[in-house]
Amino acid sequence: SYKQTVFNESKVGRVDIEIDEDDWDDLVENATKEEYKRATVTVNGKKVSDVAIRAKGNSSLTSVANSDSDRYSLKIDFDHYDSSQSLYGLKKLNLNNNYSDSTQMREFVSYEMMEEMGIATPAHSYMYVTINGEDYGLLLGVEQVDETFLASEFESNDGFLFKPDGVGSDLKWISDDLDDYTGVELKTNESNQDQSTFTDMLDAINNGGDLEEYLDVDEMLRYFAVNTALVNLDSYQGQMKHNYYLYEEDGTFSIIPWDYNMSFGGFGVGMGGRGNEG
């Protein structure tokens, strides 16, 4: 399983990236375009060729781009060019630069706490990264929340995965038309969107209804307990109402944690959007 071979939390892993120098220079110089470049990646001794790599992030990406640094967070997509390719089953790997976190520990500890509370949490571990043999530094490797993650954490990955970030991410009632929630992106099972009970769930939590019919209430209470203790305001509980996923399985919604470099009070009230991951 990739959870053991890629994400070994007891030690620092190793990621060696080989990429054409011109492609790397273009990636760095035009990082905000988030364009994929072809590379060969070796993770803990396992080499995978013809993978895609790009810079990633939200405001952290632009902040690095506007600074003297070129230490971007990176997304590695193992099946971008070949849909049958993976790393021990893992399709995508995020390498987070822990932007604005001098401790390099906020996100790691936050995910550890979520795991301890029984929340479905992306696999994660520290990884030392090199680019063409040159030191790139210590980053946090984080599993992508996608079909692969869902298959490992839930009974199936046939449900509906939503990533809210924009209109509707506050989960306030707008209408019974899912298309009106333009900031709620459906990431899986898109062709069966009309079978989702997303708007029924919103109707229940906004206008009165049986919450337990649509929500895994116990799981959500545990999530919000940890998120509150972490003072994670770059989340649903802050101004931006983002950095979380919802997964609907058999009509019941669970919440999935995401992006914790601003936890432990790192996101100041009134400071605007300083989220990290894309």
mmCIF file of C-alpha atoms in Angstrom:
data_model
loop_
_atom_site.group_PDB
_atom_site.id
_atom_site.type_symbol
_atom_site.label_atom_id
_atom_site.label_comp_id
_atom_site.label_asym_id
_atom_site.label_seq_id
_atom_site.Cartn_x
_atom_site.Cartn_y
_atom_site.Cartn_z
ATOM 1 C CA SER A 1 0.000 0.000 0.000
ATOM 2 C CA TYR A 2 1.210 3.504 -0.804
ATOM 3 C CA LYS A 3 0.251 4.589 2.707
ATOM 4 C CA GLN A 4 3.160 2.549 4.060
ATOM 5 C CA THR A 5 5.643 2.780 1.187
ATOM 6 C CA VAL A 6 5.206 6.486 0.387
ATOM 7 C CA PHE A 7 3.956 8.035 3.637
ATOM 8 C CA ASN A 8 6.095 6.671 6.452
ATOM 9 C CA GLU A 9 5.396 9.072 9.316
ATOM 10 C CA SER A 10 8.264 7.687 11.414
ATOM 11 C CA LYS A 11 10.976 9.071 9.132
ATOM 12 C CA VAL A 12 11.683 11.631 6.429
ATOM 13 C CA GLY A 13 11.111 10.267 2.943
ATOM 14 C CA ARG A 14 13.036 11.190 -0.168
ATOM 15 C CA VAL A 15 11.780 12.630 -3.452
ATOM 16 C CA ASP A 16 14.227 13.169 -6.305
ATOM 17 C CA ILE A 17 12.857 15.037 -9.319
ATOM 18 C CA GLU A 18 14.612 14.983 -12.685
ATOM 19 C CA ILE A 19 13.338 17.540 -15.161
ATOM 20 C CA ASP A 20 14.680 19.349 -18.201
ATOM 21 C CA GLU A 21 16.417 22.502 -16.977
ATOM 22 C CA ASP A 22 14.513 24.722 -19.405
ATOM 23 C CA ASP A 23 11.207 23.210 -18.276
ATOM 24 C CA TRP A 24 12.106 23.774 -14.628
ATOM 25 C CA ASP A 25 13.137 27.362 -15.296
ATOM 26 C CA ASP A 26 9.831 27.956 -17.092
ATOM 27 C CA LEU A 27 7.884 26.323 -14.255
ATOM 28 C CA VAL A 28 9.547 28.653 -11.734
ATOM 29 C CA GLU A 29 9.295 31.795 -13.857
ATOM 30 C CA ASN A 30 5.645 31.179 -14.722
ATOM 31 C CA ALA A 31 4.556 29.335 -11.608
ATOM 32 C CA THR A 32 1.199 31.090 -11.314
ATOM 33 C CA LYS A 33 0.102 29.550 -14.621
ATOM 34 C CA GLU A 34 0.258 26.141 -12.903
ATOM 35 C CA GLU A 35 1.225 24.421 -16.144
ATOM 36 C CA TYR A 36 2.378 20.802 -15.996
ATOM 37 C CA LYS A 37 5.879 19.808 -17.073
ATOM 38 C CA ARG A 38 7.119 16.292 -17.806
ATOM 39 C CA ALA A 39 9.563 14.787 -15.298
ATOM 40 C CA THR A 40 10.966 11.605 -13.792
ATOM 41 C CA VAL A 41 10.336 11.230 -10.073
ATOM 42 C CA THR A 42 11.949 8.824 -7.628
ATOM 43 C CA VAL A 43 10.154 8.408 -4.287
ATOM 44 C CA ASN A 44 11.958 6.422 -1.611
ATOM 45 C CA GLY A 45 13.936 4.600 -4.307
ATOM 46 C CA LYS A 46 10.988 3.865 -6.632
ATOM 47 C CA LYS A 47 11.446 5.610 -10.020
ATOM 48 C CA VAL A 48 8.462 6.614 -12.143
ATOM 49 C CA SER A 49 8.986 8.180 -15.563
ATOM 50 C CA ASP A 50 6.710 10.427 -17.611
ATOM 51 C CA VAL A 51 4.955 12.055 -14.699
ATOM 52 C CA ALA A 52 3.576 15.592 -14.617
ATOM 53 C CA ILE A 53 4.662 18.271 -12.171
ATOM 54 C CA ARG A 54 3.514 21.842 -11.561
ATOM 55 C CA ALA A 55 3.545 24.554 -8.941
ATOM 56 C CA LYS A 56 0.462 24.666 -6.735
ATOM 57 C CA GLY A 57 -1.264 26.855 -4.177
ATOM 58 C CA ASN A 58 -3.596 29.811 -3.867
ATOM 59 C CA SER A 59 -2.335 33.033 -2.324
ATOM 60 C CA SER A 60 0.786 31.247 -1.104
ATOM 61 C CA LEU A 61 1.656 30.652 -4.753
ATOM 62 C CA THR A 62 1.388 34.338 -5.629
ATOM 63 C CA SER A 63 3.201 35.296 -2.437
ATOM 64 C CA VAL A 64 6.192 33.142 -3.336
ATOM 65 C CA ALA A 65 6.030 34.388 -6.935
ATOM 66 C CA ASN A 66 6.231 37.976 -5.677
ATOM 67 C CA SER A 67 9.163 37.242 -3.370
ATOM 68 C CA ASP A 68 12.822 36.364 -3.853
ATOM 69 C CA SER A 69 12.068 32.702 -3.207
ATOM 70 C CA ASP A 70 11.363 29.939 -5.708
ATOM 71 C CA ARG A 71 10.407 27.337 -3.095
ATOM 72 C CA TYR A 72 6.932 26.562 -4.398
ATOM 73 C CA SER A 73 4.598 23.852 -3.290
ATOM 74 C CA LEU A 74 4.456 21.192 -5.997
ATOM 75 C CA LYS A 75 1.855 18.771 -7.300
ATOM 76 C CA ILE A 76 3.038 15.519 -8.856
ATOM 77 C CA ASP A 77 0.526 13.741 -11.092
ATOM 78 C CA PHE A 78 1.612 10.188 -11.840
ATOM 79 C CA ASP A 79 -1.212 9.389 -14.267
ATOM 80 C CA HIS A 80 -1.431 12.693 -16.145
ATOM 81 C CA TYR A 81 0.200 11.303 -19.303
ATOM 82 C CA ASP A 82 -0.632 7.627 -18.732
ATOM 83 C CA SER A 83 -3.925 6.874 -16.982
ATOM 84 C CA SER A 84 -2.717 3.404 -15.996
ATOM 85 C CA GLN A 85 0.347 4.690 -14.146
ATOM 86 C CA SER A 86 0.635 5.195 -10.384
ATOM 87 C CA LEU A 87 3.050 4.991 -7.480
ATOM 88 C CA TYR A 88 2.006 1.892 -5.549
ATOM 89 C CA GLY A 89 -1.580 2.892 -6.373
ATOM 90 C CA LEU A 90 -1.122 6.592 -5.544
ATOM 91 C CA LYS A 91 -2.181 8.839 -8.433
ATOM 92 C CA LYS A 92 -1.218 12.279 -7.107
ATOM 93 C CA LEU A 93 1.241 13.564 -4.522
ATOM 94 C CA ASN A 94 1.288 17.073 -3.076
ATOM 95 C CA LEU A 95 4.540 18.520 -1.756
ATOM 96 C CA ASN A 96 3.595 21.423 0.503
ATOM 97 C CA ASN A 97 6.104 24.135 1.387
ATOM 98 C CA ASN A 98 4.476 24.954 4.766
ATOM 99 C CA TYR A 99 4.117 28.565 3.674
ATOM 100 C CA SER A 100 4.357 31.120 6.518
ATOM 101 C CA ASP A 101 4.966 28.341 9.063
ATOM 102 C CA SER A 102 8.428 28.671 10.552
ATOM 103 C CA THR A 103 7.831 25.573 12.688
ATOM 104 C CA GLN A 104 7.172 23.385 9.608
ATOM 105 C CA MET A 105 4.790 21.480 11.882
ATOM 106 C CA ARG A 106 1.307 23.016 11.785
ATOM 107 C CA GLU A 107 -0.112 20.910 8.979
ATOM 108 C CA PHE A 108 1.538 17.660 10.060
ATOM 109 C CA VAL A 109 0.350 17.961 13.664
ATOM 110 C CA SER A 110 -3.138 19.002 12.537
ATOM 111 C CA TYR A 111 -3.540 15.936 10.357
ATOM 112 C CA GLU A 112 -2.197 13.763 13.168
ATOM 113 C CA MET A 113 -4.878 15.122 15.507
ATOM 114 C CA MET A 114 -7.600 14.525 12.923
ATOM 115 C CA GLU A 115 -6.434 10.929 12.510
ATOM 116 C CA GLU A 116 -6.433 10.387 16.269
ATOM 117 C CA MET A 117 -10.065 11.498 16.356
ATOM 118 C CA GLY A 118 -11.039 8.966 13.711
ATOM 119 C CA ILE A 119 -11.502 11.437 10.844
ATOM 120 C CA ALA A 120 -10.752 10.238 7.309
ATOM 121 C CA THR A 121 -7.513 12.162 6.738
ATOM 122 C CA PRO A 122 -5.097 12.369 3.794
ATOM 123 C CA ALA A 123 -1.908 10.358 4.286
ATOM 124 C CA HIS A 124 1.036 12.647 5.065
ATOM 125 C CA SER A 125 4.717 12.573 5.943
ATOM 126 C CA TYR A 126 7.801 14.750 5.681
ATOM 127 C CA MET A 127 9.838 14.411 2.500
ATOM 128 C CA TYR A 128 13.224 15.769 1.535
ATOM 129 C CA VAL A 129 13.152 16.952 -2.068
ATOM 130 C CA THR A 130 15.860 17.467 -4.687
ATOM 131 C CA ILE A 131 15.543 18.950 -8.171
ATOM 132 C CA ASN A 132 18.128 17.667 -10.668
ATOM 133 C CA GLY A 133 20.397 16.762 -7.798
ATOM 134 C CA GLU A 134 20.134 20.158 -6.103
ATOM 135 C CA ASP A 135 18.611 20.535 -2.645
ATOM 136 C CA TYR A 136 15.052 21.863 -2.724
ATOM 137 C CA GLY A 137 14.358 21.356 0.960
ATOM 138 C CA LEU A 138 12.015 19.739 3.440
ATOM 139 C CA LEU A 139 8.375 19.632 2.376
ATOM 140 C CA LEU A 140 5.300 17.847 3.623
ATOM 141 C CA GLY A 141 4.008 15.141 1.336
ATOM 142 C CA VAL A 142 0.205 14.958 1.386
ATOM 143 C CA GLU A 143 -2.106 12.533 -0.378
ATOM 144 C CA GLN A 144 -4.586 14.069 -2.805
ATOM 145 C CA VAL A 145 -8.250 13.795 -1.825
ATOM 146 C CA ASP A 146 -9.567 11.941 -4.887
ATOM 147 C CA GLU A 147 -11.023 8.581 -5.919
ATOM 148 C CA THR A 148 -7.940 6.751 -4.627
ATOM 149 C CA PHE A 149 -8.263 8.378 -1.201
ATOM 150 C CA LEU A 150 -11.991 7.651 -1.070
ATOM 151 C CA ALA A 151 -11.460 3.993 -1.950
ATOM 152 C CA SER A 152 -9.050 3.604 0.976
ATOM 153 C CA GLU A 153 -11.050 5.547 3.573
ATOM 154 C CA PHE A 154 -14.696 4.794 2.780
ATOM 155 C CA GLU A 155 -16.736 1.772 1.773
ATOM 156 C CA SER A 156 -16.583 2.863 -1.854
ATOM 157 C CA ASN A 157 -15.528 5.765 -4.062
ATOM 158 C CA ASP A 158 -18.750 5.750 -6.064
ATOM 159 C CA GLY A 159 -20.229 8.680 -4.142
ATOM 160 C CA PHE A 160 -20.024 12.424 -4.676
ATOM 161 C CA LEU A 161 -16.916 14.366 -3.623
ATOM 162 C CA PHE A 162 -17.373 18.135 -3.345
ATOM 163 C CA LYS A 163 -14.712 20.814 -2.907
ATOM 164 C CA PRO A 164 -16.431 24.037 -1.769
ATOM 165 C CA ASP A 165 -14.602 27.326 -2.366
ATOM 166 C CA GLY A 166 -16.781 30.264 -3.424
ATOM 167 C CA VAL A 167 -20.505 30.771 -3.854
ATOM 168 C CA GLY A 168 -22.231 28.157 -1.723
ATOM 169 C CA SER A 169 -19.188 27.129 0.296
ATOM 170 C CA ASP A 170 -20.814 28.666 3.373
ATOM 171 C CA LEU A 171 -23.502 25.970 2.957
ATOM 172 C CA LYS A 172 -26.295 28.518 3.103
ATOM 173 C CA TRP A 173 -29.486 27.829 1.187
ATOM 174 C CA ILE A 174 -29.722 29.356 -2.303
ATOM 175 C CA SER A 175 -32.082 27.091 -4.237
ATOM 176 C CA ASP A 176 -32.718 23.448 -5.035
ATOM 177 C CA ASP A 177 -30.569 23.735 -8.176
ATOM 178 C CA LEU A 178 -27.009 22.529 -7.568
ATOM 179 C CA ASP A 179 -25.796 24.647 -10.498
ATOM 180 C CA ASP A 180 -26.576 27.795 -8.465
ATOM 181 C CA TYR A 181 -23.804 26.840 -6.032
ATOM 182 C CA THR A 182 -21.031 27.858 -8.405
ATOM 183 C CA GLY A 183 -18.343 27.666 -5.728
ATOM 184 C CA VAL A 184 -19.075 24.037 -4.892
ATOM 185 C CA GLU A 185 -17.107 21.899 -7.335
ATOM 186 C CA LEU A 186 -18.104 18.303 -7.861
ATOM 187 C CA LYS A 187 -14.879 16.296 -8.215
ATOM 188 C CA THR A 188 -16.247 12.768 -8.769
ATOM 189 C CA ASN A 189 -19.263 11.086 -10.339
ATOM 190 C CA GLU A 190 -20.045 14.245 -12.308
ATOM 191 C CA SER A 191 -22.280 12.494 -14.826
ATOM 192 C CA ASN A 192 -24.712 11.514 -12.052
ATOM 193 C CA GLN A 193 -24.899 14.929 -10.402
ATOM 194 C CA ASP A 194 -28.701 14.881 -10.362
ATOM 195 C CA GLN A 195 -28.623 11.865 -8.030
ATOM 196 C CA SER A 196 -26.816 13.784 -5.282
ATOM 197 C CA THR A 197 -28.782 14.892 -2.223
ATOM 198 C CA PHE A 198 -26.583 17.982 -1.739
ATOM 199 C CA THR A 199 -29.434 20.499 -1.943
ATOM 200 C CA ASP A 200 -31.642 18.308 0.258
ATOM 201 C CA MET A 201 -28.870 18.369 2.857
ATOM 202 C CA LEU A 202 -28.640 22.163 2.654
ATOM 203 C CA ASP A 203 -32.414 22.428 2.995
ATOM 204 C CA ALA A 204 -32.274 20.334 6.154
ATOM 205 C CA ILE A 205 -29.487 22.288 7.863
ATOM 206 C CA ASN A 206 -30.851 25.714 6.865
ATOM 207 C CA ASN A 207 -34.615 25.326 6.946
ATOM 208 C CA GLY A 208 -35.121 22.630 9.519
ATOM 209 C CA GLY A 209 -34.961 18.908 8.975
ATOM 210 C CA ASP A 210 -33.549 15.634 10.197
ATOM 211 C CA LEU A 211 -29.804 16.305 10.234
ATOM 212 C CA GLU A 212 -28.947 12.678 10.865
ATOM 213 C CA GLU A 213 -30.689 11.751 7.628
ATOM 214 C CA TYR A 214 -28.053 13.648 5.641
ATOM 215 C CA LEU A 215 -25.020 14.121 7.908
ATOM 216 C CA ASP A 216 -22.625 11.814 9.712
ATOM 217 C CA VAL A 217 -23.248 13.980 12.777
ATOM 218 C CA ASP A 218 -20.790 12.214 15.055
ATOM 219 C CA GLU A 219 -17.968 12.499 12.494
ATOM 220 C CA MET A 220 -18.691 16.182 11.879
ATOM 221 C CA LEU A 221 -18.766 16.980 15.595
ATOM 222 C CA ARG A 222 -15.348 15.372 15.989
ATOM 223 C CA TYR A 223 -14.025 17.296 12.983
ATOM 224 C CA PHE A 224 -15.242 20.660 14.290
ATOM 225 C CA ALA A 225 -13.971 19.898 17.784
ATOM 226 C CA VAL A 226 -10.444 19.361 16.435
ATOM 227 C CA ASN A 227 -10.663 22.261 13.980
ATOM 228 C CA THR A 228 -11.740 24.585 16.793
ATOM 229 C CA ALA A 229 -8.963 23.400 19.101
ATOM 230 C CA LEU A 230 -6.485 24.031 16.271
ATOM 231 C CA VAL A 231 -7.772 27.617 15.856
ATOM 232 C CA ASN A 232 -7.878 26.926 12.131
ATOM 233 C CA LEU A 233 -9.581 30.011 10.712
ATOM 234 C CA ASP A 234 -8.478 29.389 7.122
ATOM 235 C CA SER A 235 -11.376 26.961 6.884
ATOM 236 C CA TYR A 236 -15.155 26.716 6.974
ATOM 237 C CA GLN A 237 -15.027 28.320 10.421
ATOM 238 C CA GLY A 238 -13.242 31.411 9.099
ATOM 239 C CA GLN A 239 -14.020 34.163 6.629
ATOM 240 C CA MET A 240 -13.178 32.220 3.499
ATOM 241 C CA LYS A 241 -15.418 29.182 4.143
ATOM 242 C CA HIS A 242 -13.074 26.835 2.295
ATOM 243 C CA ASN A 243 -10.295 24.253 2.689
ATOM 244 C CA TYR A 244 -12.540 21.285 3.321
ATOM 245 C CA TYR A 245 -14.160 18.531 1.283
ATOM 246 C CA LEU A 246 -17.588 16.943 1.603
ATOM 247 C CA TYR A 247 -18.145 13.344 0.598
ATOM 248 C CA GLU A 248 -21.637 12.006 0.053
ATOM 249 C CA GLU A 249 -21.939 8.230 0.331
ATOM 250 C CA ASP A 250 -25.401 6.671 0.150
ATOM 251 C CA GLY A 251 -26.960 10.060 0.838
ATOM 252 C CA THR A 252 -24.908 10.783 3.977
ATOM 253 C CA PHE A 253 -22.253 13.514 4.061
ATOM 254 C CA SER A 254 -18.880 13.378 5.828
ATOM 255 C CA ILE A 255 -16.356 16.211 6.047
ATOM 256 C CA ILE A 256 -12.692 15.761 5.078
ATOM 257 C CA PRO A 257 -9.891 18.027 6.427
ATOM 258 C CA TRP A 258 -7.603 19.927 4.056
ATOM 259 C CA ASP A 259 -4.834 22.576 4.165
ATOM 260 C CA TYR A 260 -3.602 23.298 7.686
ATOM 261 C CA ASN A 261 -0.525 25.470 7.250
ATOM 262 C CA MET A 262 -2.500 28.324 8.849
ATOM 263 C CA SER A 263 -3.713 26.346 11.873
ATOM 264 C CA PHE A 264 -2.704 27.152 15.453
ATOM 265 C CA GLY A 265 -3.862 30.726 14.940
ATOM 266 C CA GLY A 266 -1.743 31.334 11.858
ATOM 267 C CA PHE A 267 -4.618 32.961 9.981
ATOM 268 C CA GLY A 268 -5.327 36.403 11.442
ATOM 269 C CA VAL A 269 -8.914 37.681 11.536
ATOM 270 C CA GLY A 270 -9.472 40.276 8.838
ATOM 271 C CA MET A 271 -6.311 39.384 6.921
ATOM 272 C CA GLY A 272 -8.141 38.075 3.865
ATOM 273 C CA GLY A 273 -7.420 35.005 1.780
ATOM 274 C CA ARG A 274 -4.083 33.537 2.702
ATOM 275 C CA GLY A 275 -4.920 29.907 2.010
ATOM 276 C CA ASN A 276 -2.269 27.611 0.672
ATOM 277 C CA GLU A 277 -3.267 24.623 -1.345
ATOM 278 C CA GLY A 278 -4.914 24.264 -4.698
#
